[in-house]
């Protein structure tokens, strides 16, 4: 349950921002990773620093585009959930499940 009135207002505000984007929200999010999911965590994401840099870049651009109440941790969790980043270790069964996306 969201109890903060500003967060509830942000939901409506961000929905308006999405409707005003010059592209679909899907294309908007995927352009941050050049429309290809990022895999091979041992090469690309061997440190939290690389993860933070991507999330910070996305948050910075989203704020410039008018989004509010967004943060680095939530954005990184979102891009993981939608499949932009597969940062499971290669030995993990989920790495291979998500590799077919």
PDB file of C-alpha atoms in Angstrom:
ATOM      1  CA  UNK A   1       0.000   0.000   0.000  1.00  0.00           C
ATOM      2  CA  UNK A   2       1.321   3.434  -0.935  1.00  0.00           C
ATOM      3  CA  UNK A   3       0.705   5.966   1.815  1.00  0.00           C
ATOM      4  CA  UNK A   4       2.705   8.861   0.433  1.00  0.00           C
ATOM      5  CA  UNK A   5       0.438  11.198  -1.528  1.00  0.00           C
ATOM      6  CA  UNK A   6       3.370  12.502  -3.588  1.00  0.00           C
ATOM      7  CA  UNK A   7       4.158   8.968  -4.756  1.00  0.00           C
ATOM      8  CA  UNK A   8       0.559   8.461  -5.849  1.00  0.00           C
ATOM      9  CA  UNK A   9       0.660  11.764  -7.742  1.00  0.00           C
ATOM     10  CA  UNK A  10       3.954  10.654  -9.315  1.00  0.00           C
ATOM     11  CA  UNK A  11       2.262   7.562 -10.731  1.00  0.00           C
ATOM     12  CA  UNK A  12      -0.177   9.729 -12.674  1.00  0.00           C
ATOM     13  CA  UNK A  13       2.525  12.212 -13.644  1.00  0.00           C
ATOM     14  CA  UNK A  14       4.818   9.467 -14.960  1.00  0.00           C
ATOM     15  CA  UNK A  15       1.927   7.936 -16.902  1.00  0.00           C
ATOM     16  CA  UNK A  16       1.446  11.308 -18.603  1.00  0.00           C
ATOM     17  CA  UNK A  17       5.172  11.464 -19.389  1.00  0.00           C
ATOM     18  CA  UNK A  18       4.991   8.012 -20.988  1.00  0.00           C
ATOM     19  CA  UNK A  19       2.110   9.119 -23.223  1.00  0.00           C
ATOM     20  CA  UNK A  20       4.159  12.108 -24.400  1.00  0.00           C
ATOM     21  CA  UNK A  21       7.292  10.150 -25.297  1.00  0.00           C
ATOM     22  CA  UNK A  22       8.157  10.280 -29.016  1.00  0.00           C
ATOM     23  CA  UNK A  23       8.377   6.459 -29.042  1.00  0.00           C
ATOM     24  CA  UNK A  24       6.790   3.568 -27.210  1.00  0.00           C
ATOM     25  CA  UNK A  25       7.909   3.023 -23.626  1.00  0.00           C
ATOM     26  CA  UNK A  26       9.306  -0.344 -24.673  1.00  0.00           C
ATOM     27  CA  UNK A  27      11.562   1.272 -27.267  1.00  0.00           C
ATOM     28  CA  UNK A  28      12.474   4.000 -24.792  1.00  0.00           C
ATOM     29  CA  UNK A  29      13.695   1.475 -22.204  1.00  0.00           C
ATOM     30  CA  UNK A  30      15.378  -0.851 -24.696  1.00  0.00           C
ATOM     31  CA  UNK A  31      17.378   1.951 -26.297  1.00  0.00           C
ATOM     32  CA  UNK A  32      19.499   2.155 -23.135  1.00  0.00           C
ATOM     33  CA  UNK A  33      20.953  -1.275 -23.979  1.00  0.00           C
ATOM     34  CA  UNK A  34      20.939  -0.853 -27.784  1.00  0.00           C
ATOM     35  CA  UNK A  35      17.889  -3.105 -28.128  1.00  0.00           C
ATOM     36  CA  UNK A  36      19.872  -6.224 -27.109  1.00  0.00           C
ATOM     37  CA  UNK A  37      19.771  -7.865 -23.672  1.00  0.00           C
ATOM     38  CA  UNK A  38      23.017  -7.671 -21.740  1.00  0.00           C
ATOM     39  CA  UNK A  39      24.419 -11.086 -20.825  1.00  0.00           C
ATOM     40  CA  UNK A  40      27.750 -12.510 -19.636  1.00  0.00           C
ATOM     41  CA  UNK A  41      27.830 -11.038 -16.130  1.00  0.00           C
ATOM     42  CA  UNK A  42      31.385 -12.190 -15.451  1.00  0.00           C
ATOM     43  CA  UNK A  43      32.597  -9.988 -18.308  1.00  0.00           C
ATOM     44  CA  UNK A  44      30.258  -7.002 -18.265  1.00  0.00           C
ATOM     45  CA  UNK A  45      29.005  -6.816 -14.706  1.00  0.00           C
ATOM     46  CA  UNK A  46      31.820  -8.161 -12.555  1.00  0.00           C
ATOM     47  CA  UNK A  47      31.338  -5.298 -10.138  1.00  0.00           C
ATOM     48  CA  UNK A  48      28.495  -3.375  -8.624  1.00  0.00           C
ATOM     49  CA  UNK A  49      30.064  -0.258 -10.114  1.00  0.00           C
ATOM     50  CA  UNK A  50      29.067  -1.254 -13.669  1.00  0.00           C
ATOM     51  CA  UNK A  51      25.506  -1.981 -12.537  1.00  0.00           C
ATOM     52  CA  UNK A  52      25.287   1.382 -10.792  1.00  0.00           C
ATOM     53  CA  UNK A  53      26.581   3.237 -13.840  1.00  0.00           C
ATOM     54  CA  UNK A  54      23.888   1.798 -16.101  1.00  0.00           C
ATOM     55  CA  UNK A  55      21.133   2.466 -13.579  1.00  0.00           C
ATOM     56  CA  UNK A  56      22.382   6.009 -12.946  1.00  0.00           C
ATOM     57  CA  UNK A  57      22.492   6.720 -16.680  1.00  0.00           C
ATOM     58  CA  UNK A  58      18.905   5.512 -17.104  1.00  0.00           C
ATOM     59  CA  UNK A  59      17.661   7.465 -14.067  1.00  0.00           C
ATOM     60  CA  UNK A  60      19.447  10.633 -15.194  1.00  0.00           C
ATOM     61  CA  UNK A  61      17.863  10.456 -18.650  1.00  0.00           C
ATOM     62  CA  UNK A  62      14.426   9.610 -17.274  1.00  0.00           C
ATOM     63  CA  UNK A  63      14.546  12.605 -14.946  1.00  0.00           C
ATOM     64  CA  UNK A  64      15.547  14.841 -17.856  1.00  0.00           C
ATOM     65  CA  UNK A  65      12.567  13.480 -19.758  1.00  0.00           C
ATOM     66  CA  UNK A  66      10.216  14.428 -16.918  1.00  0.00           C
ATOM     67  CA  UNK A  67       9.829  11.297 -14.794  1.00  0.00           C
ATOM     68  CA  UNK A  68       9.647  11.799 -11.024  1.00  0.00           C
ATOM     69  CA  UNK A  69      10.116   9.578  -7.957  1.00  0.00           C
ATOM     70  CA  UNK A  70      12.437   7.165  -9.715  1.00  0.00           C
ATOM     71  CA  UNK A  71      15.623   5.792  -8.254  1.00  0.00           C
ATOM     72  CA  UNK A  72      18.653   3.746  -9.176  1.00  0.00           C
ATOM     73  CA  UNK A  73      17.698   0.595  -7.255  1.00  0.00           C
ATOM     74  CA  UNK A  74      14.143   0.473  -8.551  1.00  0.00           C
ATOM     75  CA  UNK A  75      15.221   1.083 -12.127  1.00  0.00           C
ATOM     76  CA  UNK A  76      17.888  -1.621 -11.952  1.00  0.00           C
ATOM     77  CA  UNK A  77      15.357  -4.085 -10.524  1.00  0.00           C
ATOM     78  CA  UNK A  78      12.963  -3.130 -13.330  1.00  0.00           C
ATOM     79  CA  UNK A  79      15.493  -3.691 -16.130  1.00  0.00           C
ATOM     80  CA  UNK A  80      16.358  -7.062 -14.587  1.00  0.00           C
ATOM     81  CA  UNK A  81      12.686  -8.035 -14.374  1.00  0.00           C
ATOM     82  CA  UNK A  82      11.875  -7.110 -17.975  1.00  0.00           C
ATOM     83  CA  UNK A  83      14.930  -8.887 -19.349  1.00  0.00           C
ATOM     84  CA  UNK A  84      17.226  -6.054 -20.391  1.00  0.00           C
ATOM     85  CA  UNK A  85      19.924  -7.456 -18.133  1.00  0.00           C
ATOM     86  CA  UNK A  86      20.601 -11.084 -17.338  1.00  0.00           C
ATOM     87  CA  UNK A  87      23.112 -10.866 -14.532  1.00  0.00           C
ATOM     88  CA  UNK A  88      22.681 -14.383 -13.231  1.00  0.00           C
ATOM     89  CA  UNK A  89      25.920 -16.299 -12.980  1.00  0.00           C
ATOM     90  CA  UNK A  90      26.559 -18.722 -15.843  1.00  0.00           C
ATOM     91  CA  UNK A  91      26.277 -21.696 -13.461  1.00  0.00           C
ATOM     92  CA  UNK A  92      22.774 -20.601 -12.416  1.00  0.00           C
ATOM     93  CA  UNK A  93      19.849 -22.332 -14.119  1.00  0.00           C
ATOM     94  CA  UNK A  94      18.147 -18.946 -14.551  1.00  0.00           C
ATOM     95  CA  UNK A  95      21.001 -17.700 -16.723  1.00  0.00           C
ATOM     96  CA  UNK A  96      20.228 -20.321 -19.327  1.00  0.00           C
ATOM     97  CA  UNK A  97      16.443 -19.871 -19.002  1.00  0.00           C
ATOM     98  CA  UNK A  98      16.786 -16.163 -19.706  1.00  0.00           C
ATOM     99  CA  UNK A  99      19.396 -16.630 -22.431  1.00  0.00           C
ATOM    100  CA  UNK A 100      16.696 -17.620 -24.911  1.00  0.00           C
ATOM    101  CA  UNK A 101      14.899 -14.283 -24.659  1.00  0.00           C
TER     102      UNK A 101
END
